[in-house]
Amino acid sequence: MSAWLSRKVSSLNLQELNEFDGSQEQKQALKELGKEFEITTDKLRSIVKQFTFEMQKGLERHGAKVAMIPSFVTGKPTGMESGTYLAIDLGGTNLRVCKVDLLGNGKVEIQQQKYIVPEAMKVGEMRQLCDFIADSVDMFLTEIDTDSYSETLQLGFTFSFPVNLRTINRGNLMQWTKGYCCTGAIGKDPGLMLQDSFRRKNMKVNVAAIVNDTVGTLMAHAYRDPTTFMGIIFGTGTNAAYFEKMDNITKWEDDITSDEMVVNMEWGAFDEERRVLPMTIYDNRLDRESINPGTHIYEKMISGMYLGEIVRNMTLGLVDQLLLFNGKSSPELNKKWSFETSHMSAIEIDTSSDLADTQYVLETVLGIPSTTLLDREMVKTLCRLVGIRAARLSAAGVAAVMTHCNLLPQDACTAAVDGSVFEFYPHFSHNMMKALKELFGEDVEQKIKFSQSHDGSGLGAAVIAMQVSKGNS
Ligand code: GLC
C-alpha cells in the first residue's frame, strides 16, 4: 500500500494525493474531488454564521427552514423520578418497544424488544403503520407479562420526524425524512393516530408525549448528568435539541411559568436555500433521487442513510471516466443505496497492506468482477473525503449552538450523542473535535464533552412521559 494511504489519517491533505501511484488522470480526478469536498476553516466559519442566523429566524417565527420547534419539555429531570412507563421509538431502522422502570437515584431498569419495520410499511398507509406499532406493543406486553397492565400505561412516543407540537402529545407531522413516506400522515397528528390504533385494539395505553429522539437523548442523559445541555443524533438522520431560554423563543405566544424549554432544532433542514453548503454534483444527484428532494440537504451530507450513496455516485463517476475498475461497474453497484455507510466504515478502518477488507466489500458484496490495489486505494480515498466532510459539517452545527448559547465562557458542559455514525464511523468524533478546535482554539476540548448516550428513545421518552403524568413537564 502506498505510504500516503497507510497513514492513520484524521484529515486528508490534498498534497498527499501527489504521492498517489496512479496515472496522471486518476491523480487529477482525485485532486478535483478533494477540492470539491474540502471544508476549509474559513468555510466552516461562514457555515456557522449562517447557522446561527437561521437558528435565530426559527426562534422568531413559525415556518422558518430550521424550524426550532418548542418541545413542551421544560423541567430538567432530577434522577429521583420513579414509576413504570412504556416507550416506543420509530424513526430509525427498527421499531423499539421498551418498559422502563425508573427506580430513583438515577437508576433505571429497561426491558426492550426490537421489531423490524417492513420496507413496504414505511411507504404505505399511516393508519397501517400505527396498527403495526400497536400490535408490536401488544406482543411486547404479552411477552414480558407485565403485571401493571391492568392500569392504563403511560407511553412516551419517540417519533423522530419534524412534528409541529401544539401540546406535549398533540401536533402535526410537517414532512417525512429518512426514507419514510407514508400516505395520510402529513399535516395529521401522529399521537392521535397511534392513540386511535390502541383504542381500536382495546389496549389500555395512553400516548402521554410525542418525543423527538434528540429531546429524548438530552433528557435521558440529563437524568444521570445535570450538566447536559444538548442532545444530538448522528445516525440514520441528524438533528439536535438544547435548552433555550423562554425569552429567546420569541414566536412562543402562550403563558408559561418556566424559564427554559427544550427546542427541537430540526437542523437537518439547515441551508435549504443553498447559501453556504458546498453541494457537489454527487450530492445533487442523491437529493434528486431521494423521497424528499430539495429538503434536509444538510442531513443528506452528514448522516448514515446517505453517506454511502454519495460515495456510490462518486465511484460510478470515476468508472464512467474509465479511471476505476477498468471502466466496469456491476449490477449491484448500479443499484441505488447499495453502497451502505457501514461499507465505508469497513473500508476506512482497513489498514491491511492489500486492503483485503476493501476488496471483500467491492468484489464480494458489491460484485465488481476484479479490483486492483490502486482501485481499492481510490475508493478508500473517496470514503475519507465524504467521511471527513461529514464530521466537519457536523461540527459546524455544534459550533452554532455553542455560539448562540454563548457557552465558551462557561464551565464545561456535556452534549449527549446517539447514532451509528457517531458510534461506529472511524475517526468521526476526532475529526469533529479537530474542526471545533480550528474554530474555537485548542482548549475547546475541555469545554465540551461528547458523551455517547444509548437510551434516549427508551429512558428519555419514559422520563418525559413521567413528567407529563405527574404534571411537571
Ligand atoms: C430527521 C428527523 C428528525 C430526527 C433526525 C434524527 O432529521 O427529521 O426529527 O431527529 O432525523 O433521527
mmCIF file of N, CA and C in Angstrom, residues 30-98:
data_model
loop_
_atom_site.group_PDB
_atom_site.id
_atom_site.type_symbol
_atom_site.label_atom_id
_atom_site.label_comp_id
_atom_site.label_asym_id
_atom_site.label_seq_id
_atom_site.Cartn_x
_atom_site.Cartn_y
_atom_site.Cartn_z
ATOM 1 N N LEU A 30 -8.812 12.691 -8.531
ATOM 2 C CA LEU A 30 -8.891 12.666 -7.068
ATOM 3 C C LEU A 30 -8.662 14.055 -6.486
ATOM 4 N N LYS A 31 -7.706 14.778 -7.104
ATOM 5 C CA LYS A 31 -7.436 16.134 -6.608
ATOM 6 C C LYS A 31 -8.661 17.027 -6.749
ATOM 7 N N GLU A 32 -9.312 16.892 -7.893
ATOM 8 C CA GLU A 32 -10.514 17.717 -8.096
ATOM 9 C C GLU A 32 -11.591 17.368 -7.076
ATOM 10 N N LEU A 33 -11.763 16.066 -6.833
ATOM 11 C CA LEU A 33 -12.751 15.656 -5.824
ATOM 12 C C LEU A 33 -12.345 16.182 -4.449
ATOM 13 N N GLY A 34 -11.034 16.087 -4.173
ATOM 14 C CA GLY A 34 -10.525 16.587 -2.885
ATOM 15 C C GLY A 34 -10.901 18.043 -2.686
ATOM 16 N N LYS A 35 -10.769 18.833 -3.728
ATOM 17 C CA LYS A 35 -11.094 20.265 -3.625
ATOM 18 C C LYS A 35 -12.594 20.468 -3.396
ATOM 19 N N GLU A 36 -13.382 19.715 -4.146
ATOM 20 C CA GLU A 36 -14.847 19.878 -4.032
ATOM 21 C C GLU A 36 -15.364 19.510 -2.646
ATOM 22 N N PHE A 37 -14.700 18.544 -2.013
ATOM 23 C CA PHE A 37 -15.201 18.056 -0.722
ATOM 24 C C PHE A 37 -14.511 18.722 0.466
ATOM 25 N N GLU A 38 -13.571 19.626 0.172
ATOM 26 C CA GLU A 38 -12.824 20.251 1.258
ATOM 27 C C GLU A 38 -13.676 21.316 1.963
ATOM 28 N N ILE A 39 -13.643 21.294 3.290
ATOM 29 C CA ILE A 39 -14.298 22.364 4.057
ATOM 30 C C ILE A 39 -13.181 23.075 4.820
ATOM 31 N N THR A 40 -12.737 24.201 4.310
ATOM 32 C CA THR A 40 -11.644 24.932 4.967
ATOM 33 C C THR A 40 -12.166 25.563 6.265
ATOM 34 N N THR A 41 -11.235 26.041 7.080
ATOM 35 C CA THR A 41 -11.656 26.695 8.323
ATOM 36 C C THR A 41 -12.512 27.929 8.018
ATOM 37 N N ASP A 42 -12.135 28.661 6.990
ATOM 38 C CA ASP A 42 -12.933 29.848 6.627
ATOM 39 C C ASP A 42 -14.345 29.457 6.211
ATOM 40 N N LYS A 43 -14.425 28.374 5.456
ATOM 41 C CA LYS A 43 -15.747 27.901 5.027
ATOM 42 C C LYS A 43 -16.571 27.498 6.250
ATOM 43 N N LEU A 44 -15.902 26.801 7.180
ATOM 44 C CA LEU A 44 -16.594 26.411 8.419
ATOM 45 C C LEU A 44 -17.174 27.638 9.100
ATOM 46 N N ARG A 45 -16.342 28.695 9.178
ATOM 47 C CA ARG A 45 -16.805 29.927 9.857
ATOM 48 C C ARG A 45 -18.044 30.484 9.174
ATOM 49 N N SER A 46 -18.033 30.494 7.845
ATOM 50 C CA SER A 46 -19.207 31.088 7.193
ATOM 51 C C SER A 46 -20.443 30.195 7.373
ATOM 52 N N ILE A 47 -20.224 28.886 7.471
ATOM 53 C CA ILE A 47 -21.375 27.992 7.705
ATOM 54 C C ILE A 47 -21.946 28.235 9.106
ATOM 55 N N VAL A 48 -21.047 28.381 10.097
ATOM 56 C CA VAL A 48 -21.515 28.610 11.470
ATOM 57 C C VAL A 48 -22.309 29.927 11.541
ATOM 58 N N LYS A 49 -21.817 30.928 10.834
ATOM 59 C CA LYS A 49 -22.501 32.233 10.848
ATOM 60 C C LYS A 49 -23.925 32.107 10.290
ATOM 61 N N GLN A 50 -24.035 31.443 9.169
ATOM 62 C CA GLN A 50 -25.362 31.270 8.561
ATOM 63 C C GLN A 50 -26.259 30.418 9.460
ATOM 64 N N PHE A 51 -25.655 29.445 10.127
ATOM 65 C CA PHE A 51 -26.393 28.548 11.027
ATOM 66 C C PHE A 51 -27.014 29.340 12.176
ATOM 67 N N THR A 52 -26.215 30.189 12.811
ATOM 68 C CA THR A 52 -26.746 30.948 13.958
ATOM 69 C C THR A 52 -27.843 31.902 13.465
ATOM 70 N N PHE A 53 -27.670 32.420 12.266
ATOM 71 C CA PHE A 53 -28.679 33.303 11.693
ATOM 72 C C PHE A 53 -29.998 32.543 11.487
ATOM 73 N N GLU A 54 -29.897 31.329 10.934
ATOM 74 C CA GLU A 54 -31.125 30.547 10.697
ATOM 75 C C GLU A 54 -31.761 30.086 12.003
ATOM 76 N N MET A 55 -30.939 29.812 13.019
ATOM 77 C CA MET A 55 -31.499 29.444 14.337
ATOM 78 C C MET A 55 -32.346 30.600 14.867
ATOM 79 N N GLN A 56 -31.769 31.793 14.767
ATOM 80 C CA GLN A 56 -32.458 32.986 15.250
ATOM 81 C C GLN A 56 -33.804 33.163 14.546
ATOM 82 N N LYS A 57 -33.773 32.988 13.212
ATOM 83 C CA LYS A 57 -35.015 33.120 12.422
ATOM 84 C C LYS A 57 -36.066 32.123 12.892
ATOM 85 N N GLY A 58 -35.627 30.887 13.153
ATOM 86 C CA GLY A 58 -36.543 29.836 13.590
ATOM 87 C C GLY A 58 -37.139 30.123 14.960
ATOM 88 N N LEU A 59 -36.380 30.803 15.812
ATOM 89 C CA LEU A 59 -36.906 31.138 17.143
ATOM 90 C C LEU A 59 -37.902 32.295 17.061
ATOM 91 N N GLU A 60 -37.730 33.119 16.019
ATOM 92 C CA GLU A 60 -38.586 34.303 15.899
ATOM 93 C C GLU A 60 -39.917 34.034 15.226
ATOM 94 N N ARG A 61 -39.895 33.126 14.247
ATOM 95 C CA ARG A 61 -41.164 32.965 13.522
ATOM 96 C C ARG A 61 -41.441 31.513 13.121
ATOM 97 N N HIS A 62 -42.750 31.207 13.008
ATOM 98 C CA HIS A 62 -43.171 29.881 12.557
ATOM 99 C C HIS A 62 -42.876 29.758 11.062
ATOM 100 N N GLY A 63 -42.601 28.546 10.613
ATOM 101 C CA GLY A 63 -42.424 28.316 9.176
ATOM 102 C C GLY A 63 -41.013 28.556 8.665
ATOM 103 N N ALA A 64 -40.055 28.824 9.571
ATOM 104 C CA ALA A 64 -38.674 29.011 9.107
ATOM 105 C C ALA A 64 -38.104 27.654 8.693
ATOM 106 N N LYS A 65 -37.053 27.678 7.889
ATOM 107 C CA LYS A 65 -36.472 26.411 7.393
ATOM 108 C C LYS A 65 -35.949 25.563 8.551
ATOM 109 N N VAL A 66 -35.068 26.141 9.384
ATOM 110 C CA VAL A 66 -34.650 25.428 10.601
ATOM 111 C C VAL A 66 -35.758 25.722 11.612
ATOM 112 N N ALA A 67 -36.623 24.720 11.830
ATOM 113 C CA ALA A 67 -37.937 25.019 12.430
ATOM 114 C C ALA A 67 -37.885 25.411 13.907
ATOM 115 N N MET A 68 -36.846 24.989 14.645
ATOM 116 C CA MET A 68 -36.689 25.345 16.069
ATOM 117 C C MET A 68 -38.029 25.129 16.809
ATOM 118 N N ILE A 69 -38.416 23.869 16.904
ATOM 119 C CA ILE A 69 -39.751 23.519 17.430
ATOM 120 C C ILE A 69 -39.733 23.428 18.960
ATOM 121 N N PRO A 70 -40.540 24.236 19.649
ATOM 122 C CA PRO A 70 -40.634 24.098 21.108
ATOM 123 C C PRO A 70 -41.167 22.703 21.457
ATOM 124 N N SER A 71 -40.510 22.008 22.375
ATOM 125 C CA SER A 71 -40.846 20.601 22.651
ATOM 126 C C SER A 71 -41.864 20.434 23.766
ATOM 127 N N PHE A 72 -42.189 21.512 24.456
ATOM 128 C CA PHE A 72 -43.060 21.480 25.636
ATOM 129 C C PHE A 72 -42.402 20.750 26.815
ATOM 130 N N VAL A 73 -41.147 20.391 26.674
ATOM 131 C CA VAL A 73 -40.413 19.783 27.800
ATOM 132 C C VAL A 73 -39.653 20.911 28.481
ATOM 133 N N THR A 74 -40.004 21.152 29.735
ATOM 134 C CA THR A 74 -39.400 22.300 30.421
ATOM 135 C C THR A 74 -38.551 21.881 31.618
ATOM 136 N N GLY A 75 -38.994 20.834 32.300
ATOM 137 C CA GLY A 75 -38.288 20.500 33.541
ATOM 138 C C GLY A 75 -37.081 19.628 33.293
ATOM 139 N N LYS A 76 -35.999 19.926 34.021
ATOM 140 C CA LYS A 76 -34.849 19.015 33.949
ATOM 141 C C LYS A 76 -35.116 17.864 34.914
ATOM 142 N N PRO A 77 -34.797 16.640 34.523
ATOM 143 C CA PRO A 77 -35.009 15.543 35.474
ATOM 144 C C PRO A 77 -34.045 15.655 36.649
ATOM 145 N N THR A 78 -34.439 15.136 37.789
ATOM 146 C CA THR A 78 -33.557 15.200 38.966
ATOM 147 C C THR A 78 -32.835 13.882 39.181
ATOM 148 N N GLY A 79 -33.304 12.821 38.505
ATOM 149 C CA GLY A 79 -32.732 11.490 38.751
ATOM 150 C C GLY A 79 -33.486 10.773 39.857
ATOM 151 N N MET A 80 -34.361 11.494 40.564
ATOM 152 C CA MET A 80 -35.075 10.869 41.680
ATOM 153 C C MET A 80 -36.448 10.325 41.241
ATOM 154 N N GLU A 81 -36.795 10.545 39.970
ATOM 155 C CA GLU A 81 -38.101 10.127 39.489
ATOM 156 C C GLU A 81 -38.273 8.612 39.596
ATOM 157 N N SER A 82 -39.527 8.184 39.799
ATOM 158 C CA SER A 82 -39.747 6.738 39.854
ATOM 159 C C SER A 82 -41.081 6.384 39.193
ATOM 160 N N GLY A 83 -41.251 5.107 38.899
ATOM 161 C CA GLY A 83 -42.501 4.638 38.278
ATOM 162 C C GLY A 83 -42.204 3.802 37.035
ATOM 163 N N THR A 84 -43.269 3.174 36.506
ATOM 164 C CA THR A 84 -43.111 2.320 35.321
ATOM 165 C C THR A 84 -43.786 2.972 34.116
ATOM 166 N N TYR A 85 -43.064 3.051 33.035
ATOM 167 C CA TYR A 85 -43.588 3.716 31.832
ATOM 168 C C TYR A 85 -43.248 2.887 30.607
ATOM 169 N N LEU A 86 -44.015 3.128 29.540
ATOM 170 C CA LEU A 86 -43.695 2.492 28.268
ATOM 171 C C LEU A 86 -43.042 3.531 27.365
ATOM 172 N N ALA A 87 -42.195 3.053 26.483
ATOM 173 C CA ALA A 87 -41.610 3.963 25.492
ATOM 174 C C ALA A 87 -41.495 3.216 24.182
ATOM 175 N N ILE A 88 -41.782 3.900 23.089
ATOM 176 C CA ILE A 88 -41.527 3.293 21.785
ATOM 177 C C ILE A 88 -40.740 4.282 20.941
ATOM 178 N N ASP A 89 -40.014 3.718 19.987
ATOM 179 C CA ASP A 89 -39.144 4.540 19.151
ATOM 180 C C ASP A 89 -39.356 4.165 17.697
ATOM 181 N N LEU A 90 -39.814 5.108 16.919
ATOM 182 C CA LEU A 90 -39.967 4.882 15.485
ATOM 183 C C LEU A 90 -39.178 5.965 14.765
ATOM 184 N N GLY A 91 -38.419 5.598 13.778
ATOM 185 C CA GLY A 91 -37.724 6.643 13.032
ATOM 186 C C GLY A 91 -36.397 6.187 12.480
ATOM 187 N N GLY A 92 -35.817 5.177 13.057
ATOM 188 C CA GLY A 92 -34.574 4.642 12.502
ATOM 189 C C GLY A 92 -34.903 3.383 11.718
ATOM 190 N N THR A 93 -34.051 2.401 11.849
ATOM 191 C CA THR A 93 -34.228 1.183 11.074
ATOM 192 C C THR A 93 -35.320 0.289 11.683
ATOM 193 N N ASN A 94 -35.378 0.282 13.027
ATOM 194 C CA ASN A 94 -36.321 -0.614 13.706
ATOM 195 C C ASN A 94 -37.361 0.154 14.493
ATOM 196 N N LEU A 95 -38.402 -0.590 14.918
ATOM 197 C CA LEU A 95 -39.301 -0.073 15.953
ATOM 198 C C LEU A 95 -38.814 -0.696 17.260
ATOM 199 N N ARG A 96 -38.598 0.150 18.272
ATOM 200 C CA ARG A 96 -38.152 -0.374 19.560
ATOM 201 C C ARG A 96 -39.270 -0.144 20.567
ATOM 202 N N VAL A 97 -39.593 -1.163 21.333
ATOM 203 C CA VAL A 97 -40.615 -1.025 22.370
ATOM 204 C C VAL A 97 -39.954 -1.316 23.711
ATOM 205 N N CYS A 98 -40.157 -0.447 24.695
ATOM 206 C CA CYS A 98 -39.477 -0.619 25.991
ATOM 207 C C CYS A 98 -40.445 -0.457 27.147
#
